[in-house]
Coordinates of C-alpha atoms and ligand atoms in Angstrom, one line a residue:
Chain A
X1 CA 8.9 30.8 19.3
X2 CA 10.2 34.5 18.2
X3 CA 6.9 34.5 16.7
X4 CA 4.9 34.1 19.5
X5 CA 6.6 36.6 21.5
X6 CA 6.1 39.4 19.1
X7 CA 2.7 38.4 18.5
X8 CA 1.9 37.8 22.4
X9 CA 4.0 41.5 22.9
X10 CA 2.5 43.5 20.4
X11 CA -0.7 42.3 22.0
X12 CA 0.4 43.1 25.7
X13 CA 1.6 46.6 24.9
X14 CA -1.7 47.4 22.5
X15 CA -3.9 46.7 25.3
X16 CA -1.4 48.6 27.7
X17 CA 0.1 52.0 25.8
X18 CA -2.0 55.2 27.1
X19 CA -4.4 53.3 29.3
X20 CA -5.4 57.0 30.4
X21 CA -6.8 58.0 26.7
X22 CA -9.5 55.6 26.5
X23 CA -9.0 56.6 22.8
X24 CA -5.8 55.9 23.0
X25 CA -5.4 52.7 23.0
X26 CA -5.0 49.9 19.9
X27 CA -6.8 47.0 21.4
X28 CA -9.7 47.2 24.0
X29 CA -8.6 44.5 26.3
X30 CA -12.8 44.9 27.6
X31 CA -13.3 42.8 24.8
X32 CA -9.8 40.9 23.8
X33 CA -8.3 40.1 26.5
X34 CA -4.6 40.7 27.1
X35 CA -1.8 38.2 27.7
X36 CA -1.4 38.9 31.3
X37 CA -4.7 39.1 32.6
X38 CA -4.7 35.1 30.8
X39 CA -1.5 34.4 32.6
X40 CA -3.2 35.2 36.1
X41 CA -6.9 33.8 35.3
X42 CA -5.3 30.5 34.5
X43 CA -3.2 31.2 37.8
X44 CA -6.1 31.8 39.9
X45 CA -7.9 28.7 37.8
X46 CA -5.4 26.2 39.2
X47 CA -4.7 28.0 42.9
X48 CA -8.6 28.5 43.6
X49 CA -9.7 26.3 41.0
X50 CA -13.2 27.3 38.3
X51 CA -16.7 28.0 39.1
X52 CA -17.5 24.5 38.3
X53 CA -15.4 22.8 40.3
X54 CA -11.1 22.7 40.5
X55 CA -9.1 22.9 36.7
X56 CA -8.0 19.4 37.0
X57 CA -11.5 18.1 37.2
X58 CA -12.5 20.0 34.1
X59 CA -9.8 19.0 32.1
X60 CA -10.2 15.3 32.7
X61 CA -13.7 15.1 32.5
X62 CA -13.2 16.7 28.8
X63 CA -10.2 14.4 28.3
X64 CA -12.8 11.7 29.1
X65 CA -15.1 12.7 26.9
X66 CA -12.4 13.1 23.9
X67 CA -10.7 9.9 24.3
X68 CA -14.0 7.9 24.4
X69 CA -15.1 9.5 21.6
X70 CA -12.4 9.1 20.1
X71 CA -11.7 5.1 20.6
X72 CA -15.0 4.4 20.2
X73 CA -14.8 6.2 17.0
X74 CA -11.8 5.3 15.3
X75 CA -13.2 0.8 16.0
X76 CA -16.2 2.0 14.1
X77 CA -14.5 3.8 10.8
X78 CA -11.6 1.1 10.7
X79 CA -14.2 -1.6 11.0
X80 CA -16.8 -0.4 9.0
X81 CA -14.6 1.2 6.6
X82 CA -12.6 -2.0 5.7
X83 CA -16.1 -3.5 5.4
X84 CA -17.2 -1.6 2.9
X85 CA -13.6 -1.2 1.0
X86 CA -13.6 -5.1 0.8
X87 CA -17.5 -6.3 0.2
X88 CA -18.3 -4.7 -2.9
X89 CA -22.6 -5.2 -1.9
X90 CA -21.9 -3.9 1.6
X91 CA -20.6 -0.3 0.0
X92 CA -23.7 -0.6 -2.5
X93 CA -26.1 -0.9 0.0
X94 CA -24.7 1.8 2.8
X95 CA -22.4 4.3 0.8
X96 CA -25.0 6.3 -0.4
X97 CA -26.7 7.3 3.7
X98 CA -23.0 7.3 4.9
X99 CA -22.5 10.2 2.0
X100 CA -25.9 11.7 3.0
X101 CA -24.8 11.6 6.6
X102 CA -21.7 13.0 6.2
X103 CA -22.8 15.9 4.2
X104 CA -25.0 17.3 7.3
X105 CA -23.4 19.5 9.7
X106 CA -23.1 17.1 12.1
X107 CA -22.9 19.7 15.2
X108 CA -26.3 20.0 15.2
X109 CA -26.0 16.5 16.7
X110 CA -25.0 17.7 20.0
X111 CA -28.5 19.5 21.1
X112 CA -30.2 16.5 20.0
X113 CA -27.7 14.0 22.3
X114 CA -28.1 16.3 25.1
X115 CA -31.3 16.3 24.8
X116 CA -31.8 12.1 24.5
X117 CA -28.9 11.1 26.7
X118 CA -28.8 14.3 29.2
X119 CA -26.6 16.3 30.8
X120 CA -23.6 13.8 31.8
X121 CA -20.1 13.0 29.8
X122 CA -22.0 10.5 27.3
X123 CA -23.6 13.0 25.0
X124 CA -20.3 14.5 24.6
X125 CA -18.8 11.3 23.8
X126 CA -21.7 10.0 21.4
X127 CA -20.8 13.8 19.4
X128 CA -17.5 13.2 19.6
X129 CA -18.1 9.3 18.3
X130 CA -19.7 10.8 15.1
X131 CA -17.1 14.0 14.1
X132 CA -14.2 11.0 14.7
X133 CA -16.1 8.4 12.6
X134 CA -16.5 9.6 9.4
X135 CA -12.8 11.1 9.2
X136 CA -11.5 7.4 10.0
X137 CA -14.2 5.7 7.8
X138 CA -13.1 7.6 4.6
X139 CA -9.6 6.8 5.1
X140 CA -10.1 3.2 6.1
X141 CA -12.4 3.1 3.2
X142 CA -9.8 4.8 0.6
X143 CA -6.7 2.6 2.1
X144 CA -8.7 -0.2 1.6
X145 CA -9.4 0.5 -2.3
X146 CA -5.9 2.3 -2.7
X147 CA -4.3 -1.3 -2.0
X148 CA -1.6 -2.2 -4.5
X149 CA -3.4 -4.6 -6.9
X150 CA 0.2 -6.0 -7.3
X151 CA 0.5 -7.0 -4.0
X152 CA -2.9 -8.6 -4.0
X153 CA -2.1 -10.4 -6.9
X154 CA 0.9 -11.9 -5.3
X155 CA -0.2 -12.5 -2.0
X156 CA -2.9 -15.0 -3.9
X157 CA -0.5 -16.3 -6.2
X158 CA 1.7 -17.0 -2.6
X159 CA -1.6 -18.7 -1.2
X160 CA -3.4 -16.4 0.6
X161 CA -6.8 -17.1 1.8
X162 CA -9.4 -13.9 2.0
X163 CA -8.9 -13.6 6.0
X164 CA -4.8 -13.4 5.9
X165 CA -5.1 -11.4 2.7
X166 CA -6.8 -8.5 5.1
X167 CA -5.0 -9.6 7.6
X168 CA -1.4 -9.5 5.6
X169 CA -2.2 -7.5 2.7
X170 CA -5.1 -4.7 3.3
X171 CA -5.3 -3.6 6.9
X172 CA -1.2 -3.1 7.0
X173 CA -1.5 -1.5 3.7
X174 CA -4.3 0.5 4.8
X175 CA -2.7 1.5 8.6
X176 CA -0.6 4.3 6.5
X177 CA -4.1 5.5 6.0
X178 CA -6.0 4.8 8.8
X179 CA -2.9 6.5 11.2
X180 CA -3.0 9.5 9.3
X181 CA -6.8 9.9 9.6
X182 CA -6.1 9.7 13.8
X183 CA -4.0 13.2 13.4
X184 CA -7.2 14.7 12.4
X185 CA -9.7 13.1 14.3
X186 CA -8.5 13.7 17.7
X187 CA -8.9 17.0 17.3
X188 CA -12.5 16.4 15.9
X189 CA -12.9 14.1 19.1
X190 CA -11.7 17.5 21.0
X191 CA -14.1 19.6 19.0
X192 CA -17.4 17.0 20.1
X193 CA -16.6 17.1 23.8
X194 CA -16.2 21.1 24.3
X195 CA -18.7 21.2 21.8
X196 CA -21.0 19.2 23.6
X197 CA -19.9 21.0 27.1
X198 CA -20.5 23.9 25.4
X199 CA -24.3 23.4 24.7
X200 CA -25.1 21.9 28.0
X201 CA -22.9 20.3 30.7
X202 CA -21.7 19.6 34.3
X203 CA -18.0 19.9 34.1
X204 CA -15.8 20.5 31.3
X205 CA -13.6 23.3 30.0
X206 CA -16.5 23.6 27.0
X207 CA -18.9 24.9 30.1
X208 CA -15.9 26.9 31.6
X209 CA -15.8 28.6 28.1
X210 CA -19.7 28.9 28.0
X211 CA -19.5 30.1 31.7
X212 CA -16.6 33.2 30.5
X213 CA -18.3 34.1 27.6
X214 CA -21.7 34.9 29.3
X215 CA -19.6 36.8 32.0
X216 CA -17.7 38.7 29.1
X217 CA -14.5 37.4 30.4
X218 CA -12.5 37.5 27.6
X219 CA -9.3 36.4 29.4
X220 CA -11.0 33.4 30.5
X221 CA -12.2 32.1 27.0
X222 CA -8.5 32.9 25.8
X223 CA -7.2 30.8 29.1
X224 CA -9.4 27.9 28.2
X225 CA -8.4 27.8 24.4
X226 CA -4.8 27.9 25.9
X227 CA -5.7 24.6 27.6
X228 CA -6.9 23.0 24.8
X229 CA -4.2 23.7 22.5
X230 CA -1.6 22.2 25.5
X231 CA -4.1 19.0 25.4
X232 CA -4.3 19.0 21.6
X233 CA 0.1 19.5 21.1
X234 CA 0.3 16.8 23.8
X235 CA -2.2 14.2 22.3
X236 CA -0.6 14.6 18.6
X237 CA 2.8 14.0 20.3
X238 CA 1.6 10.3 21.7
X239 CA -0.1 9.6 18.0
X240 CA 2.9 10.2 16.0
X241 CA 4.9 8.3 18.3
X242 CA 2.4 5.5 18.0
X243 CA 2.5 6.0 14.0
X244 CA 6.3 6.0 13.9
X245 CA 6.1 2.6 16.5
X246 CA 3.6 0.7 13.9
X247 CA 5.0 1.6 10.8
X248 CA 8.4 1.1 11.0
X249 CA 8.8 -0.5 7.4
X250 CA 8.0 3.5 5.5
X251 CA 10.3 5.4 4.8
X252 CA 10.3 8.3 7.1
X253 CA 11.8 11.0 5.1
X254 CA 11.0 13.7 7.8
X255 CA 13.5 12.5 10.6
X256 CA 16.3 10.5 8.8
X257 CA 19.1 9.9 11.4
X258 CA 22.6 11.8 9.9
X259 CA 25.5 9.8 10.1
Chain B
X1 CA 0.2 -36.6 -21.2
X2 CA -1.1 -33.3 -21.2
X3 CA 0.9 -30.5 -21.6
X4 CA 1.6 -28.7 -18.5
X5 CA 0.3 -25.4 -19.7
X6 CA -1.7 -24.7 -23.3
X7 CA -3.1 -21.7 -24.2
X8 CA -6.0 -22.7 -27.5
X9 CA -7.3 -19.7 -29.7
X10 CA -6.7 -16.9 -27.0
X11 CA -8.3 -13.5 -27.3
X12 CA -8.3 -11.0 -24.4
X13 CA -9.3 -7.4 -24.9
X14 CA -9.6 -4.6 -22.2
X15 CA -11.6 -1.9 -21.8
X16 CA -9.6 1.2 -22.3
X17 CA -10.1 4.4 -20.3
X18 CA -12.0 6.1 -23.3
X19 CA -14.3 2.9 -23.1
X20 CA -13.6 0.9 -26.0
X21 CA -11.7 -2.3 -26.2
X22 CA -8.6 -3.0 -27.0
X23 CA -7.6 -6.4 -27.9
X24 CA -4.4 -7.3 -26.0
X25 CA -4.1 -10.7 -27.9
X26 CA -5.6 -12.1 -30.6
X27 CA -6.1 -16.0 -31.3
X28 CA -2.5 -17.2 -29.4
X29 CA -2.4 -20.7 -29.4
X30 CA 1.3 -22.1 -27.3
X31 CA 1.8 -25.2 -25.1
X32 CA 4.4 -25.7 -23.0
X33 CA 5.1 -29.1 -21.8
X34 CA 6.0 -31.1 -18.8
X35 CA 9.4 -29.9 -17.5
X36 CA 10.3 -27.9 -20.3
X37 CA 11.2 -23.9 -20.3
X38 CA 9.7 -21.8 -22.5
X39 CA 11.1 -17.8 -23.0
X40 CA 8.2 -15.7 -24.5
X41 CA 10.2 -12.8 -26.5
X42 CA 8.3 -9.9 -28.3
X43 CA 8.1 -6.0 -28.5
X44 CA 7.0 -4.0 -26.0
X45 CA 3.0 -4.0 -25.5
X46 CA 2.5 -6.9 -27.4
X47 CA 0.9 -8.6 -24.2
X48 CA 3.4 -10.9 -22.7
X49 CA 2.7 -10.1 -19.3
X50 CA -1.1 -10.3 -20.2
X51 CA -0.4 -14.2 -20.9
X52 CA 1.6 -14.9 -18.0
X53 CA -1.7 -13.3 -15.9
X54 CA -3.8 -15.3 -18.1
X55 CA -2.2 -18.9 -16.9
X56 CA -1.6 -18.1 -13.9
X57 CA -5.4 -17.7 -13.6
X58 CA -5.5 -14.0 -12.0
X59 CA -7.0 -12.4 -15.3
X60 CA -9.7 -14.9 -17.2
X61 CA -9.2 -15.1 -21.2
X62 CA -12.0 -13.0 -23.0
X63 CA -12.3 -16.0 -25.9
X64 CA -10.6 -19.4 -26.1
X65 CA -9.5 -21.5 -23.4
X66 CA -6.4 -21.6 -21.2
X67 CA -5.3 -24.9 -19.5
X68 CA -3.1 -26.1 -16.9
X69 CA -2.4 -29.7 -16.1
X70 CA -4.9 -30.5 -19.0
X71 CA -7.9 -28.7 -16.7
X72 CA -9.5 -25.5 -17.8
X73 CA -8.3 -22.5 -15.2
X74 CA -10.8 -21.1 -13.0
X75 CA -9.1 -19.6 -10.1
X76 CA -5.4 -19.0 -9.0
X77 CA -4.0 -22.5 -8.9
X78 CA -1.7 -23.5 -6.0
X79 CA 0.9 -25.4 -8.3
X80 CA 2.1 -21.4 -9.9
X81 CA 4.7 -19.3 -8.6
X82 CA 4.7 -16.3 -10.5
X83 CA 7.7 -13.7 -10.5
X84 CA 5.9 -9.9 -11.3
X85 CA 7.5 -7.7 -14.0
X86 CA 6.8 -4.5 -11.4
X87 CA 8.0 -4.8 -7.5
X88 CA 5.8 -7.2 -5.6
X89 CA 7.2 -7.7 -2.2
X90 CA 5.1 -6.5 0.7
X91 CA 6.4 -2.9 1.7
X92 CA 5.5 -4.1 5.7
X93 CA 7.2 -6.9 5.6
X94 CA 10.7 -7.7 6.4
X95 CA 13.0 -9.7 4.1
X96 CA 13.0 -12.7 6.0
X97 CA 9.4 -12.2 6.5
X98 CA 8.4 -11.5 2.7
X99 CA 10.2 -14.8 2.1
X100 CA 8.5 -16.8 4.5
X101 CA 5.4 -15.6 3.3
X102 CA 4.3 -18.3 0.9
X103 CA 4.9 -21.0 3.6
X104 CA 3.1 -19.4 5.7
X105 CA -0.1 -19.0 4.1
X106 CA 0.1 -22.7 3.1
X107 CA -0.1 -23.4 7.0
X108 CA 3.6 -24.4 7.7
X109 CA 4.9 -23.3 11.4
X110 CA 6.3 -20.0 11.8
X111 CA 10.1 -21.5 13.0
X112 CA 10.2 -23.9 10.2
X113 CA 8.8 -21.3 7.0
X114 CA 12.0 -19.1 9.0
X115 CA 14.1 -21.6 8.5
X116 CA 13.2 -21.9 4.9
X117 CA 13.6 -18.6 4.4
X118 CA 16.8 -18.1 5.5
X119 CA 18.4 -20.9 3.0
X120 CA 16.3 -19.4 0.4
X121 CA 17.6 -16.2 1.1
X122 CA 21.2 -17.2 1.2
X123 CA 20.6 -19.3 -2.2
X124 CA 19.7 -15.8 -3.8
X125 CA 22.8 -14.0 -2.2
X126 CA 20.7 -11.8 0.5
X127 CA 22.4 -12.9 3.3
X128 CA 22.9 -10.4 6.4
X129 CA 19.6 -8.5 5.2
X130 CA 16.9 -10.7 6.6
X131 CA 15.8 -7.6 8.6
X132 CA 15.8 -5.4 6.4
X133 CA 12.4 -3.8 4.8
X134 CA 12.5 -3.1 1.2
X135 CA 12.5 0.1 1.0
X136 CA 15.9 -0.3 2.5
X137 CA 17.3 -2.7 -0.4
X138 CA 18.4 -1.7 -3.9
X139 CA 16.1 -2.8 -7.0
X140 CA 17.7 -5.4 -7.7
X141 CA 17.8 -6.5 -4.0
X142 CA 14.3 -6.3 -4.6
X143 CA 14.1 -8.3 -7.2
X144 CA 16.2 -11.3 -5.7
X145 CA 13.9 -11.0 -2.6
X146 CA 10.7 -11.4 -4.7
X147 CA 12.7 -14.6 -6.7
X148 CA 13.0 -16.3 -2.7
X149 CA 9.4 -15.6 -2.4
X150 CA 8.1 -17.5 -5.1
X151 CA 10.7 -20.0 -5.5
X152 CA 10.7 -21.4 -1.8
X153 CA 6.9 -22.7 -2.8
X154 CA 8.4 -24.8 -5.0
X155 CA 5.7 -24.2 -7.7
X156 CA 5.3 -27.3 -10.7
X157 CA 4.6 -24.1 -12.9
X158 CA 6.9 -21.1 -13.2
X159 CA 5.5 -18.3 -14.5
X160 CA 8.9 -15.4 -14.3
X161 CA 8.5 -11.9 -16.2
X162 CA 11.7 -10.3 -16.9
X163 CA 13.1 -11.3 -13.4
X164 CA 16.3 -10.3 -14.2
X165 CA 16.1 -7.5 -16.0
X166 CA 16.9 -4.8 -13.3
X167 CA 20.4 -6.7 -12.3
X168 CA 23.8 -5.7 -13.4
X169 CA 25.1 -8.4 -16.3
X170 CA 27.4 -10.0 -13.4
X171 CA 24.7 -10.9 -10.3
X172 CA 22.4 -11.6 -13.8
X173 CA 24.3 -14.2 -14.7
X174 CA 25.0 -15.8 -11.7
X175 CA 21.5 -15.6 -11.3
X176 CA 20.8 -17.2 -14.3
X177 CA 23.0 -20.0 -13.5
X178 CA 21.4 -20.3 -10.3
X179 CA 18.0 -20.5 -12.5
X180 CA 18.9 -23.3 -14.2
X181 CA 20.4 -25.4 -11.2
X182 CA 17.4 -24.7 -9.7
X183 CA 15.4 -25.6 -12.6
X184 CA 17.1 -28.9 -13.6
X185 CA 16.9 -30.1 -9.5
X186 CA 12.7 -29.5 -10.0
X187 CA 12.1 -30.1 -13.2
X188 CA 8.8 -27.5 -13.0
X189 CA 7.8 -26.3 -16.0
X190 CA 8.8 -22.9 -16.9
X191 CA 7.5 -19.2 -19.0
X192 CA 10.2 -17.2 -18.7
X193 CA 9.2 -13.4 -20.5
X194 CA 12.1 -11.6 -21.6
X195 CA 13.1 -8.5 -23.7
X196 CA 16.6 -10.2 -23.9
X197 CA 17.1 -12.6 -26.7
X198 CA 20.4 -13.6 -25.9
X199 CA 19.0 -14.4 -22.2
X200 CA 16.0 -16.3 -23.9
X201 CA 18.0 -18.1 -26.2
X202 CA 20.7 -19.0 -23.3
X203 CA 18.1 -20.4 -20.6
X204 CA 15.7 -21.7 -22.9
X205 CA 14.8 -25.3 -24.6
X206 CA 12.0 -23.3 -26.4
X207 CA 11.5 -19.7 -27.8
X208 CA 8.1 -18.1 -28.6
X209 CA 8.3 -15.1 -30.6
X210 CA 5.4 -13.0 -30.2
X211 CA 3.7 -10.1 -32.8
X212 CA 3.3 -6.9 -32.2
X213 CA -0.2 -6.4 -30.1
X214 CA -2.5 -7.7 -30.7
X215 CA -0.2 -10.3 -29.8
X216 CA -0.2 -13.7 -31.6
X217 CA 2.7 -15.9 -32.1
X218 CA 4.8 -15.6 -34.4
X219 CA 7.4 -18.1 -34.2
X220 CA 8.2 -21.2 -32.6
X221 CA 12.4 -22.0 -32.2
X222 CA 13.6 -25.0 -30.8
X223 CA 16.9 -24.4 -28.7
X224 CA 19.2 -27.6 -29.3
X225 CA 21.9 -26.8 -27.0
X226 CA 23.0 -29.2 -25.1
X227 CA 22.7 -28.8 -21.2
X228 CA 23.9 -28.3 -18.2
X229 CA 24.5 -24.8 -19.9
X230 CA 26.8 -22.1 -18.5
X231 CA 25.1 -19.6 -19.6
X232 CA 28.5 -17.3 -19.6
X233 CA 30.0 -19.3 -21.9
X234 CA 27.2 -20.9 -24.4
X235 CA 26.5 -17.5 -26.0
X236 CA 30.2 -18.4 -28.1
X237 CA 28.8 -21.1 -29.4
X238 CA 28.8 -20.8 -33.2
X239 CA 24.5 -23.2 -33.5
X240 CA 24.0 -19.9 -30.4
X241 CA 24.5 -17.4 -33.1
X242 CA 23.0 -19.2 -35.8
X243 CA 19.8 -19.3 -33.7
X244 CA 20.5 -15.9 -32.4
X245 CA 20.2 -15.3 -36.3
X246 CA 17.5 -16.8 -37.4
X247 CA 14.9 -15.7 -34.5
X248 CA 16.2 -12.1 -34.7
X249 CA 14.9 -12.2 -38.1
X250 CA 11.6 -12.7 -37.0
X251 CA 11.4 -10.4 -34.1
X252 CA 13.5 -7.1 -35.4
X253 CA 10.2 -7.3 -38.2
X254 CA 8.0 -7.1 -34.8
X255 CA 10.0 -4.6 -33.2
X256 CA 10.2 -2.3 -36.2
X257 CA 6.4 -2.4 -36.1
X258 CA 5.6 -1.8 -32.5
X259 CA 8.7 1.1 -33.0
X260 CA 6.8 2.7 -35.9
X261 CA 3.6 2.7 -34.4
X262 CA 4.6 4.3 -30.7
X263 CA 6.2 7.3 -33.1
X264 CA 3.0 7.5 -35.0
X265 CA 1.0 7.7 -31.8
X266 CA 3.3 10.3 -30.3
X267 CA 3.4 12.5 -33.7
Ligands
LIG1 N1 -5.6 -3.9 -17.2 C1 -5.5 -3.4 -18.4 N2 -6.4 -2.5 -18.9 C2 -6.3 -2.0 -20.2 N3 -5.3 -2.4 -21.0 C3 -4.3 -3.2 -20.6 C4 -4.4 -3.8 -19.2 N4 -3.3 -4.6 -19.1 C5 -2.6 -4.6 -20.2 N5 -3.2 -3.7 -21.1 C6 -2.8 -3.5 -22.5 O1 -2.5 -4.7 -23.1 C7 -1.3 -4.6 -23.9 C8 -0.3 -5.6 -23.5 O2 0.2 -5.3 -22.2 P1 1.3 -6.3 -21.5 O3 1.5 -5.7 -20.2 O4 0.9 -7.7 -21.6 O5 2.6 -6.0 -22.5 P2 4.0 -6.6 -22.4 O6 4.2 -7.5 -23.6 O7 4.2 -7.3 -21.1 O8 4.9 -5.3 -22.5 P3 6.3 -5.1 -21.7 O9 7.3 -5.8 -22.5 O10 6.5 -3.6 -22.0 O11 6.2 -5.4 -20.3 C9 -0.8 -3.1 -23.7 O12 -1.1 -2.4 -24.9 C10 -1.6 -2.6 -22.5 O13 -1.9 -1.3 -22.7
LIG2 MG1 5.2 -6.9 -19.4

């Protein structure tokens, strides 16, 4: 917190001290903004709302976009990931183009969804489908072959059949996984919607970035990235709340009660 | 009849991480009959756990055959409980649940496997911690838990690596009181792996003495003592130590070797 205000001070005054002097001062706020000029863009942004439309609308339609994406792509890795992690021919056959997939920069995706799917939130959310995917389908995938041959052994000694050893054995070892992978890819899922807005969109605080950036409005790209973060902080609040909710048998050596 | 469990001219090698094999066990050749228990004592590394994987059908035999019930085994066979050397209880799963396990996934109804859990639980002094996950008990906690879990199957074939050997000597012998109670009320036939003579000699009717690996056996003893045994009490008995003697013999040679060899390999 002490950091920030330092940081967010020094900035203030640099762009500030000896206005008069154009050589006098530390940081051209022309081209970096300054703290208070955010403050009242995001001010005016939510009293008159953007170009594109009111804040509120921008912000959920990128929301949209992210949790979509994100949903849509965190079924796919689990599913596919466990697939593969469990049927040895499965991860023969399809390892080799998931790996060959994965090692493009998938980005360049989004011109090629906007340009097949057009303009509206689903080329957003088919970008975002792909950054989430492979980030839950290699830790599905790992959790799946990182699964305690012990307790495999046992659960088939106890009786197990194939389904309830996924279903008792794999998948809850594999959540620990599969949970940590959702830190990660939300943010990806963030990253495919402004992305996508970015290249081409309707509404969206990508567009409200792209919009600020070819006005040279410095303080409006910085107030944008502001709103991101607060979505980001917020969304990684509800997932470790979820994680601690499912997997209440670890551990948690972060937040032991005192008593 | 067939014996319960035989083991004829067993080999079984593993690949090592350098690529080559290494043969575990060599030619072991051991039957166990119906309703009789069997402790398997031997050095460190000289593959007891391998043979307890080996009957119970979760690791196949390189060379010879391994039977159960007089048929060859294929798969993991219903009839086994098995007690694992390392921690086995599902991290996920609460005690009560862990217990219940094994009931379940033989198709019995959720309220009765919890009833059956909870007796089973109270039989191994875990009372009062039904709830609780095991990261949250101690190791030997643990270990009790994972006895529940195998034992409320009530399996014909018991297949138990050093269960006992993370318990304090008081809660050990209870336990191994409890053992035998249990034992003599079932009758199932039993492997018990130990590093513990004294515990072998005290539970068992039989007492395998295995080489240093490549294990093969090296001994057979016959434990006369008469039974119910308190198992407290019976290591007084002068035909205990005269037993005690005459296998210790046998295996301190074994030990010596295996003891010899890990300095070698560390030197
Ligand atoms: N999966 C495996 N791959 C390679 N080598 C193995 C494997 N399992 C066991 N071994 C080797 O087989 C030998 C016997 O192992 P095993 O676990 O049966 O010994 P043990 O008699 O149970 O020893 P301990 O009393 O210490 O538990 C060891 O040398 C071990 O390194
Ligand atoms: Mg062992």
């Amino acid at each position: 917190m002490a950091f920030a205000v330092v940081v967010l001070g020094l900035w203030q005054t640099g762009t500030t001290i000896d206005a008069t002097h154009k050589d006098g001062l530390f940081i051209d706020p022309f081209f970096y903004g300054r703290p208070s000029g955010i403050a009242s863009q995001l001010w005016t942004w939510i009293q008159n709302g953007t170009a594109q439309g009111p804040l509120w609308l921008q912000v959920a339609t990128t929301l949209e976009e992210a949790f979509l994406g994100f949903l849509i792509g965190v079924v796919l890795g689990v599913v596919f990931g466990v697939a593969l992690g469990r049927v040895r021919l499965l991860s023969d056959v399809f390892a080799p183009y998931i790996k060959a997939l994965n090692a493009m920069p998938r980005v360049v995706l989004g011109s090629i969804f906007i340009i097949t799917i057009g303009y509206g939130i689903w080329s957003k959310v088919a970008l975002a489908v792909v950054l989430v995917f492979f980030v839950v389908f290699f830790n599905a995938f790992q959790g799946v072959r990182e699964v305690d041959r012990v307790l495999i052994a046992n659960a088939r000694i106890l009786g197990a059949s194939e389904r309830q050893l996924s279903t008792h054995v794999i998948l809850p070892s594999a959540l620990s996984w599969i949970l940590a992978s959702l830190h990660t890819s939300f943010g990806f899922a963030l990253v495919g919607a402004v992305v996508g807005e970015y290249l081409g969109a309707i509404h969206g605080i990508g567009l409200i970035i792209a919009t600020a950036q070819a006005t040279f409005n410095p303080n409006g790209v910085f107030a944008a990235m502001f709103i991101l973060a607060v979505v980001a902080l917020t969304a990684e609040v509800a997932l470790t709340w979820l994680e601690n909710r499912l997997i209440k048998w670890r551990p948690n050596t972060l937040e032991v009660p005192r008593i | 009849m067939a014996p319960a469990i035989e083991l004829r001219h067993v080999t079984k090698r593993f690949l090592t991480p350098s690529g080559t094999a290494y043969t575990a066990l060599r030619e072991l050749d051991f039957a166990v009959q119906d309703g009789e228990f069997c402790a398997v004592v031997g050095p460190t590394g000289c593959g007891k756990s391998t043979t307890l994987a080996l009957i119970s059908g979760l690791e196949p035999p390189s060379e010879g055959d391994v039977l159960v019930g007089g048929a060859p085994v294929r798969s993991v066979n219903r009839d086994v409980g098995y007690v694992f050397q390392v921690d086995a209880v599902f991290p996920w799963k609460s005690v009560l649940d862990n217990v219940a396990t094994g009931p379940r996934f033989r198709g019995i109804e959720r309220r009765q496997a919890e009833d059956r859990a909870r007796d089973w639980i109270k039989r191994v002094g875990l009372s009062g911690f039904e709830r609780y996950y095991p990261h949250q008990l101690s190791g030997g906690m643990r270990k009790r838990a994972a006895l529940a879990q195998t034992l409320i199957n009530e399996p014909r074939i018991l297949l138990m690596d050093e269960p006992f050997s993370a318990l304090d000597v008081q809660t050990r012998t209870l336990m191994e009181n409890e053992l035998l109670q249990l034992w003599s009320a079932t009758r199932a036939s039993v492997v018990f792996v130990t590093h513990d003579l004294e515990e072998a000699i005290a539970l068992a009717d039989r007492v395998v003495v295995i080489t240093a690996g490549p294990g093969t056996v090296k001994g057979v003893y016959r434990v006369d003592l008469p039974r119910p045994r308190n198992v407290a009490e019976i290591r007084f008995q002068p035909e205990f130590s005269r037993i005690y003697q005459e296998i210790w013999n046998d295996l301190r040679d074994e030990v010596l070797v295996s003891y010899e060899r890990s300095k070698r390999s560390v030197s």
